[in-house]
Amino acid sequence: MLNNSQKQFFPALTGLRAIAAWMVFIYHFAPYNNPNFPTVLKKIFANFNFGVDIFFVLSGFLITYRYFDQPFFNFKKYMVNRFARIYPMYFIVSIGTFVTIYFSGEHWNKERTIELVLNFTMTKALFEKYIYTGVMQGWTLTLEELFYLTAPFYFFLIRKRWHWLIVLPIFIFCFGSLLKYSFAHVDSFGEFMQNNISTYIVEFFTGIFVGLLILKKTAISFKGYHTYCGLLFIGCYLIIYPYIKELYQENDLTAFIRMLIISSFGISTLIIGLIIEKNVIQKILSHKLMILLGKSSYIFYLIHSGWLANLIFNYATQNIILIFIILNLISILLFKSIEEPMNRWIRRL
């Protein structure tokens, strides 16, 4: 049985992380207000928060691939590794965010203190009132944190019986929905779970399923055109879904089903293809530059919208392409000088 250090590194998946982060950047900076921009492209870009869905499926896959078959699971070491990966740069960016708020002249009150606590504890996504405070895009880290904490329990159950792979995400979604409706009229609780983040659990579990396929070598017997089929499905989704969602009012259940479909047939198929197939897409995403950009993509994701991006926009350039390039260069610099060394130092403690 392979330990983590012996397990295969998938360079194309690291490159895919960069693409996912760039999609979120485009989602936040797309020229929605430009009347000369084609409406079709506006609708597609308005759906580029899809990059977050890719992140969640990748997280489920990577955690499963690295830890599912470990005979002696060291929970303390596991959580230290997760902390080292996620928290240091998030802490630094959050410090910058709240320092900027403090010196902007805004009155610091009880609400600001609550925002600060929820941001630094990475729990803000549990409360709809505070979900986009502080580092706005940091809401996704609440979901990552909850998944990291509970994944060992999921693995324990799935090792016992495979049906838990199906039962658990349904149960978690139902439990989250119950919490939502239970706290719907509790005004003093920060609108707890009114943004039902439990819908996203299906994407983590899709990643778990892909991880198990790769660990069991099951996917290797199905070599074909996974990469291109996954890309085709994702492309069709990005083009068609903006028009479909105009036909109905999405609720938690339909969101859960939509995420199940796109993560199962689109993202997971693409991930499998990038692992077991050799093609031009895999080659591009595995290039050294894409690997570096993928490794620094977490920082890019944290800084692409917020105080640092605003500084560049207000005092350097308002050209979106130049902002994109500058943010990538800053991300690489911070990755090499801070994130990577700090990650290694914390893991050695």
GROMACS .gro file of C-alpha atoms in nm:
model
  349
    1MET     CA    1   0.000   0.000   0.000
    2LEU     CA    2   0.139   0.339  -0.102
    3ASN     CA    3   0.182   0.621   0.147
    4ASN     CA    4   0.115   0.983   0.053
    5SER     CA    5   0.473   1.056  -0.050
    6GLN     CA    6   0.474   0.756  -0.286
    7LYS     CA    7   0.141   0.826  -0.453
    8GLN     CA    8   0.127   0.961  -0.804
    9PHE     CA    9   0.124   1.335  -0.867
   10PHE     CA   10  -0.125   1.444  -1.133
   11PRO     CA   11   0.021   1.757  -1.296
   12ALA     CA   12  -0.277   1.817  -1.525
   13LEU     CA   13  -0.505   1.847  -1.222
   14THR     CA   14  -0.279   2.116  -1.080
   15GLY     CA   15  -0.309   2.300  -1.411
   16LEU     CA   16  -0.686   2.254  -1.393
   17ARG     CA   17  -0.686   2.437  -1.060
   18ALA     CA   18  -0.545   2.743  -1.236
   19ILE     CA   19  -0.821   2.728  -1.498
   20ALA     CA   20  -1.084   2.702  -1.223
   21ALA     CA   21  -0.944   3.007  -1.042
   22TRP     CA   22  -0.931   3.204  -1.367
   23MET     CA   23  -1.295   3.118  -1.436
   24VAL     CA   24  -1.392   3.274  -1.102
   25PHE     CA   25  -1.184   3.581  -1.189
   26ILE     CA   26  -1.373   3.618  -1.519
   27TYR     CA   27  -1.702   3.567  -1.333
   28HIS     CA   28  -1.623   3.863  -1.107
   29PHE     CA   29  -1.473   4.087  -1.376
   30ALA     CA   30  -1.681   3.998  -1.683
   31PRO     CA   31  -1.796   4.306  -1.877
   32TYR     CA   32  -2.163   4.264  -1.790
   33ASN     CA   33  -2.229   4.637  -1.820
   34ASN     CA   34  -2.064   4.682  -2.159
   35PRO     CA   35  -2.351   4.720  -2.409
   36ASN     CA   36  -2.120   4.627  -2.697
   37PHE     CA   37  -2.031   4.289  -2.547
   38PRO     CA   38  -2.222   3.994  -2.700
   39THR     CA   39  -2.517   3.886  -2.486
   40VAL     CA   40  -2.436   3.518  -2.536
   41LEU     CA   41  -2.087   3.563  -2.390
   42LYS     CA   42  -2.225   3.768  -2.103
   43LYS     CA   43  -2.457   3.482  -2.013
   44ILE     CA   44  -2.173   3.226  -2.034
   45PHE     CA   45  -1.936   3.438  -1.822
   46ALA     CA   46  -2.214   3.490  -1.568
   47ASN     CA   47  -2.196   3.114  -1.514
   48PHE     CA   48  -1.818   3.103  -1.463
   49ASN     CA   49  -1.858   3.066  -1.088
   50PHE     CA   50  -1.852   2.707  -1.213
   51GLY     CA   51  -1.483   2.723  -1.124
   52VAL     CA   52  -1.587   2.677  -0.760
   53ASP     CA   53  -1.761   2.351  -0.851
   54ILE     CA   54  -1.436   2.227  -1.004
   55PHE     CA   55  -1.253   2.311  -0.681
   56PHE     CA   56  -1.498   2.112  -0.470
   57VAL     CA   57  -1.482   1.800  -0.688
   58LEU     CA   58  -1.101   1.822  -0.697
   59SER     CA   59  -1.092   1.850  -0.317
   60GLY     CA   60  -1.306   1.540  -0.277
   61PHE     CA   61  -1.087   1.348  -0.519
   62LEU     CA   62  -0.749   1.452  -0.378
   63ILE     CA   63  -0.839   1.393  -0.013
   64THR     CA   64  -0.975   1.049  -0.103
   65TYR     CA   65  -0.676   0.955  -0.317
   66ARG     CA   66  -0.429   1.059  -0.048
   67TYR     CA   67  -0.599   0.933   0.266
   68PHE     CA   68  -0.875   0.680   0.201
   69ASP     CA   69  -0.660   0.366   0.203
   70GLN     CA   70  -0.422   0.470   0.481
   71PRO     CA   71  -0.410   0.178   0.730
   72PHE     CA   72  -0.314   0.402   1.022
   73PHE     CA   73  -0.492   0.733   0.988
   74ASN     CA   74  -0.322   1.007   1.188
   75PHE     CA   75  -0.598   1.264   1.230
   76LYS     CA   76  -0.371   1.519   1.397
   77LYS     CA   77  -0.117   1.508   1.114
   78TYR     CA   78  -0.397   1.515   0.860
   79MET     CA   79  -0.549   1.832   1.010
   80VAL     CA   80  -0.208   1.998   1.046
   81ASN     CA   81  -0.147   1.936   0.676
   82ARG     CA   82  -0.489   2.078   0.588
   83PHE     CA   83  -0.429   2.380   0.812
   84ALA     CA   84  -0.089   2.441   0.656
   85ARG     CA   85  -0.239   2.430   0.311
   86ILE     CA   86  -0.541   2.655   0.368
   87TYR     CA   87  -0.506   2.888   0.665
   88PRO     CA   88  -0.176   3.086   0.656
   89MET     CA   89  -0.241   3.274   0.330
   90TYR     CA   90  -0.609   3.313   0.413
   91PHE     CA   91  -0.507   3.467   0.747
   92ILE     CA   92  -0.269   3.711   0.577
   93VAL     CA   93  -0.524   3.817   0.314
   94SER     CA   94  -0.795   3.851   0.582
   95ILE     CA   95  -0.565   4.072   0.793
   96GLY     CA   96  -0.518   4.296   0.492
   97THR     CA   97  -0.893   4.304   0.434
   98PHE     CA   98  -0.988   4.412   0.786
   99VAL     CA   99  -0.699   4.657   0.818
  100THR     CA  100  -0.824   4.818   0.497
  101ILE     CA  101  -1.178   4.833   0.637
  102TYR     CA  102  -1.052   4.985   0.963
  103PHE     CA  103  -0.852   5.261   0.794
  104SER     CA  104  -1.118   5.333   0.533
  105GLY     CA  105  -1.302   5.543   0.786
  106GLU     CA  106  -1.587   5.303   0.838
  107HIS     CA  107  -1.719   5.289   1.192
  108TRP     CA  108  -1.605   4.974   1.372
  109ASN     CA  109  -1.895   4.826   1.562
  110LYS     CA  110  -2.026   4.499   1.697
  111GLU     CA  111  -2.119   4.380   1.348
  112ARG     CA  112  -1.762   4.430   1.226
  113THR     CA  113  -1.633   4.228   1.520
  114ILE     CA  114  -1.872   3.945   1.438
  115GLU     CA  115  -1.759   3.957   1.075
  116LEU     CA  116  -1.397   3.940   1.185
  117VAL     CA  117  -1.455   3.640   1.415
  118LEU     CA  118  -1.655   3.447   1.155
  119ASN     CA  119  -1.396   3.520   0.886
  120PHE     CA  120  -1.096   3.414   1.092
  121THR     CA  121  -1.271   3.100   1.212
  122MET     CA  122  -1.375   3.026   0.852
  123THR     CA  123  -1.737   2.974   0.956
  124LYS     CA  124  -1.901   3.273   0.783
  125ALA     CA  125  -2.074   3.067   0.511
  126LEU     CA  126  -2.294   2.915   0.780
  127PHE     CA  127  -2.460   3.255   0.819
  128GLU     CA  128  -2.619   3.412   0.512
  129LYS     CA  129  -2.595   3.758   0.666
  130TYR     CA  130  -2.215   3.734   0.680
  131ILE     CA  131  -2.133   3.495   0.395
  132TYR     CA  132  -1.977   3.760   0.168
  133THR     CA  133  -1.809   3.972   0.435
  134GLY     CA  134  -1.433   4.005   0.469
  135VAL     CA  135  -1.259   3.807   0.196
  136MET     CA  136  -1.574   3.771  -0.012
  137GLN     CA  137  -1.472   3.454  -0.198
  138GLY     CA  138  -1.355   3.297   0.129
  139TRP     CA  139  -1.705   3.157   0.185
  140THR     CA  140  -1.599   2.845  -0.006
  141LEU     CA  141  -1.336   2.774   0.259
  142THR     CA  142  -1.609   2.711   0.515
  143LEU     CA  143  -1.721   2.420   0.299
  144GLU     CA  144  -1.364   2.300   0.252
  145GLU     CA  145  -1.306   2.319   0.627
  146LEU     CA  146  -1.622   2.122   0.707
  147PHE     CA  147  -1.534   1.859   0.448
  148TYR     CA  148  -1.179   1.818   0.583
  149LEU     CA  149  -1.314   1.774   0.936
  150THR     CA  150  -1.573   1.514   0.838
  151ALA     CA  151  -1.398   1.329   0.553
  152PRO     CA  152  -1.227   1.072   0.784
  153PHE     CA  153  -1.570   0.979   0.922
  154TYR     CA  154  -1.707   0.939   0.568
  155PHE     CA  155  -1.412   0.716   0.478
  156PHE     CA  156  -1.470   0.501   0.785
  157LEU     CA  157  -1.831   0.437   0.685
  158ILE     CA  158  -1.759   0.385   0.314
  159ARG     CA  159  -1.491   0.126   0.396
  160LYS     CA  160  -1.761  -0.066   0.584
  161ARG     CA  161  -2.029  -0.047   0.316
  162TRP     CA  162  -2.018   0.124  -0.023
  163HIS     CA  163  -2.382   0.230  -0.005
  164TRP     CA  164  -2.274   0.512   0.231
  165LEU     CA  165  -2.128   0.681  -0.076
  166ILE     CA  166  -2.488   0.743  -0.185
  167VAL     CA  167  -2.661   0.769   0.152
  168LEU     CA  168  -2.428   1.026   0.312
  169PRO     CA  169  -2.465   1.315   0.065
  170ILE     CA  170  -2.843   1.270   0.060
  171PHE     CA  171  -2.854   1.264   0.440
  172ILE     CA  172  -2.629   1.571   0.471
  173PHE     CA  173  -2.839   1.762   0.220
  174CYS     CA  174  -3.160   1.672   0.404
  175PHE     CA  175  -3.004   1.768   0.738
  176GLY     CA  176  -2.887   2.101   0.597
  177SER     CA  177  -3.234   2.167   0.456
  178LEU     CA  178  -3.387   2.085   0.794
  179LEU     CA  179  -3.155   2.336   0.962
  180LYS     CA  180  -3.247   2.597   0.702
  181TYR     CA  181  -3.619   2.567   0.763
  182SER     CA  182  -3.575   2.535   1.140
  183PHE     CA  183  -3.389   2.867   1.160
  184ALA     CA  184  -3.586   3.046   0.888
  185HIS     CA  185  -3.762   3.274   1.137
  186VAL     CA  186  -3.483   3.314   1.393
  187ASP     CA  187  -3.377   3.673   1.322
  188SER     CA  188  -3.111   3.697   1.592
  189PHE     CA  189  -2.895   3.411   1.464
  190GLY     CA  190  -2.730   3.571   1.163
  191GLU     CA  191  -2.964   3.394   0.918
  192PHE     CA  192  -2.806   3.061   1.005
  193MET     CA  193  -2.800   2.816   0.711
  194GLN     CA  194  -3.041   3.032   0.507
  195ASN     CA  195  -2.792   2.993   0.223
  196ASN     CA  196  -2.808   2.616   0.222
  197ILE     CA  197  -2.442   2.524   0.167
  198SER     CA  198  -2.524   2.155   0.215
  199THR     CA  199  -2.623   2.144  -0.153
  200TYR     CA  200  -2.253   2.144  -0.243
  201ILE     CA  201  -2.182   1.821  -0.055
  202VAL     CA  202  -2.272   1.620  -0.365
  203GLU     CA  203  -1.970   1.768  -0.547
  204PHE     CA  204  -1.729   1.659  -0.274
  205PHE     CA  205  -1.879   1.310  -0.284
  206THR     CA  206  -1.849   1.297  -0.661
  207GLY     CA  207  -1.479   1.366  -0.605
  208ILE     CA  208  -1.469   1.086  -0.348
  209PHE     CA  209  -1.621   0.850  -0.604
  210VAL     CA  210  -1.357   0.945  -0.864
  211GLY     CA  211  -1.084   0.896  -0.605
  212LEU     CA  212  -1.209   0.545  -0.530
  213LEU     CA  213  -1.220   0.461  -0.901
  214ILE     CA  214  -0.858   0.566  -0.942
  215LEU     CA  215  -0.745   0.388  -0.625
  216LYS     CA  216  -0.917   0.067  -0.731
  217LYS     CA  217  -0.776   0.105  -1.087
  218THR     CA  218  -1.135   0.075  -1.213
  219ALA     CA  219  -1.120   0.378  -1.440
  220ILE     CA  220  -0.813   0.253  -1.625
  221SER     CA  221  -1.018  -0.020  -1.798
  222PHE     CA  222  -1.241   0.250  -1.948
  223LYS     CA  223  -0.982   0.448  -2.143
  224GLY     CA  224  -1.127   0.647  -2.426
  225TYR     CA  225  -1.223   1.007  -2.471
  226HIS     CA  226  -1.304   1.111  -2.115
  227THR     CA  227  -1.117   1.441  -2.142
  228TYR     CA  228  -1.300   1.559  -2.450
  229CYS     CA  229  -1.636   1.420  -2.337
  230GLY     CA  230  -1.599   1.600  -2.004
  231LEU     CA  231  -1.506   1.926  -2.177
  232LEU     CA  232  -1.795   1.889  -2.420
  233PHE     CA  233  -2.045   1.832  -2.139
  234ILE     CA  234  -1.908   2.130  -1.943
  235GLY     CA  235  -1.913   2.349  -2.253
  236CYS     CA  236  -2.275   2.258  -2.328
  237TYR     CA  237  -2.367   2.325  -1.966
  238LEU     CA  238  -2.206   2.670  -1.966
  239ILE     CA  239  -2.383   2.763  -2.290
  240ILE     CA  240  -2.726   2.614  -2.227
  241TYR     CA  241  -2.781   2.647  -1.851
  242PRO     CA  242  -2.807   3.031  -1.847
  243TYR     CA  243  -3.113   2.995  -2.069
  244ILE     CA  244  -3.258   2.698  -1.880
  245LYS     CA  245  -3.246   2.876  -1.544
  246GLU     CA  246  -3.463   3.154  -1.686
  247LEU     CA  247  -3.743   2.899  -1.719
  248TYR     CA  248  -3.773   2.808  -1.352
  249GLN     CA  249  -3.695   2.928  -1.002
  250GLU     CA  250  -3.408   2.720  -0.865
  251ASN     CA  251  -3.445   2.585  -0.512
  252ASP     CA  252  -3.214   2.377  -0.295
  253LEU     CA  253  -3.330   2.044  -0.437
  254THR     CA  254  -3.292   2.148  -0.801
  255ALA     CA  255  -2.951   2.297  -0.718
  256PHE     CA  256  -2.847   1.967  -0.559
  257ILE     CA  257  -2.961   1.773  -0.868
  258ARG     CA  258  -2.791   2.019  -1.104
  259MET     CA  259  -2.463   1.991  -0.914
  260LEU     CA  260  -2.492   1.612  -0.915
  261ILE     CA  261  -2.536   1.607  -1.292
  262ILE     CA  262  -2.260   1.851  -1.384
  263SER     CA  263  -2.010   1.709  -1.135
  264SER     CA  264  -2.082   1.348  -1.236
  265PHE     CA  265  -2.092   1.380  -1.614
  266GLY     CA  266  -1.876   1.688  -1.665
  267ILE     CA  267  -1.612   1.752  -1.399
  268SER     CA  268  -1.549   1.392  -1.290
  269THR     CA  269  -1.527   1.272  -1.650
  270LEU     CA  270  -1.273   1.545  -1.724
  271ILE     CA  271  -1.067   1.460  -1.414
  272ILE     CA  272  -1.057   1.090  -1.504
  273GLY     CA  273  -0.950   1.177  -1.856
  274LEU     CA  274  -0.670   1.406  -1.737
  275ILE     CA  275  -0.540   1.122  -1.518
  276ILE     CA  276  -0.555   0.821  -1.750
  277GLU     CA  277  -0.531   0.974  -2.099
  278LYS     CA  278  -0.255   1.139  -2.298
  279ASN     CA  279  -0.375   1.418  -2.524
  280VAL     CA  280  -0.311   1.782  -2.607
  281ILE     CA  281  -0.529   1.910  -2.319
  282GLN     CA  282  -0.343   1.694  -2.070
  283LYS     CA  283  -0.013   1.809  -2.215
  284ILE     CA  284  -0.102   2.178  -2.191
  285LEU     CA  285  -0.228   2.153  -1.833
  286SER     CA  286   0.083   1.954  -1.736
  287HIS     CA  287   0.324   2.217  -1.866
  288LYS     CA  288   0.567   2.355  -1.604
  289LEU     CA  289   0.415   2.702  -1.629
  290MET     CA  290   0.063   2.568  -1.577
  291ILE     CA  291   0.181   2.364  -1.279
  292LEU     CA  292   0.333   2.676  -1.123
  293LEU     CA  293   0.018   2.876  -1.193
  294GLY     CA  294  -0.188   2.590  -1.050
  295LYS     CA  295   0.018   2.578  -0.732
  296SER     CA  296  -0.022   2.953  -0.686
  297SER     CA  297  -0.390   2.948  -0.787
  298TYR     CA  298  -0.511   2.934  -0.425
  299ILE     CA  299  -0.345   3.269  -0.359
  300PHE     CA  300  -0.479   3.403  -0.689
  301TYR     CA  301  -0.828   3.295  -0.583
  302LEU     CA  302  -0.790   3.475  -0.248
  303ILE     CA  303  -0.659   3.803  -0.391
  304HIS     CA  304  -0.836   3.829  -0.728
  305SER     CA  305  -1.124   4.021  -0.571
  306GLY     CA  306  -1.074   4.244  -0.270
  307TRP     CA  307  -0.841   4.506  -0.132
  308LEU     CA  308  -0.532   4.408  -0.334
  309ALA     CA  309  -0.719   4.390  -0.663
  310ASN     CA  310  -0.881   4.724  -0.579
  311LEU     CA  311  -0.541   4.881  -0.518
  312ILE     CA  312  -0.422   4.766  -0.859
  313PHE     CA  313  -0.743   4.889  -1.022
  314ASN     CA  314  -0.735   5.231  -0.852
  315TYR     CA  315  -0.362   5.308  -0.864
  316ALA     CA  316  -0.199   5.094  -1.135
  317THR     CA  317  -0.429   5.003  -1.421
  318GLN     CA  318  -0.794   4.946  -1.499
  319ASN     CA  319  -0.716   4.713  -1.786
  320ILE     CA  320  -0.863   4.377  -1.688
  321ILE     CA  321  -0.602   4.179  -1.880
  322LEU     CA  322  -0.317   4.364  -1.709
  323ILE     CA  323  -0.485   4.318  -1.370
  324PHE     CA  324  -0.512   3.946  -1.445
  325ILE     CA  325  -0.140   3.924  -1.532
  326ILE     CA  326  -0.031   4.130  -1.230
  327LEU     CA  327  -0.240   3.921  -0.991
  328ASN     CA  328  -0.089   3.600  -1.130
  329LEU     CA  329   0.263   3.739  -1.089
  330ILE     CA  330   0.188   3.847  -0.731
  331SER     CA  331   0.038   3.503  -0.661
  332ILE     CA  332   0.351   3.326  -0.784
  333LEU     CA  333   0.570   3.560  -0.578
  334LEU     CA  334   0.365   3.502  -0.263
  335PHE     CA  335   0.355   3.128  -0.325
  336LYS     CA  336   0.733   3.103  -0.357
  337SER     CA  337   0.820   3.345  -0.077
  338ILE     CA  338   0.547   3.280   0.181
  339GLU     CA  339   0.297   3.003   0.116
  340GLU     CA  340   0.532   2.721   0.017
  341PRO     CA  341   0.796   2.785   0.290
  342MET     CA  342   0.529   2.834   0.557
  343ASN     CA  343   0.349   2.519   0.448
  344ARG     CA  344   0.667   2.315   0.485
  345TRP     CA  345   0.751   2.473   0.821
  346ILE     CA  346   0.408   2.402   0.971
  347ARG     CA  347   0.412   2.041   0.846
  348ARG     CA  348   0.745   1.982   1.023
  349LEU     CA  349   0.613   2.098   1.360
   0.00000   0.00000   0.00000
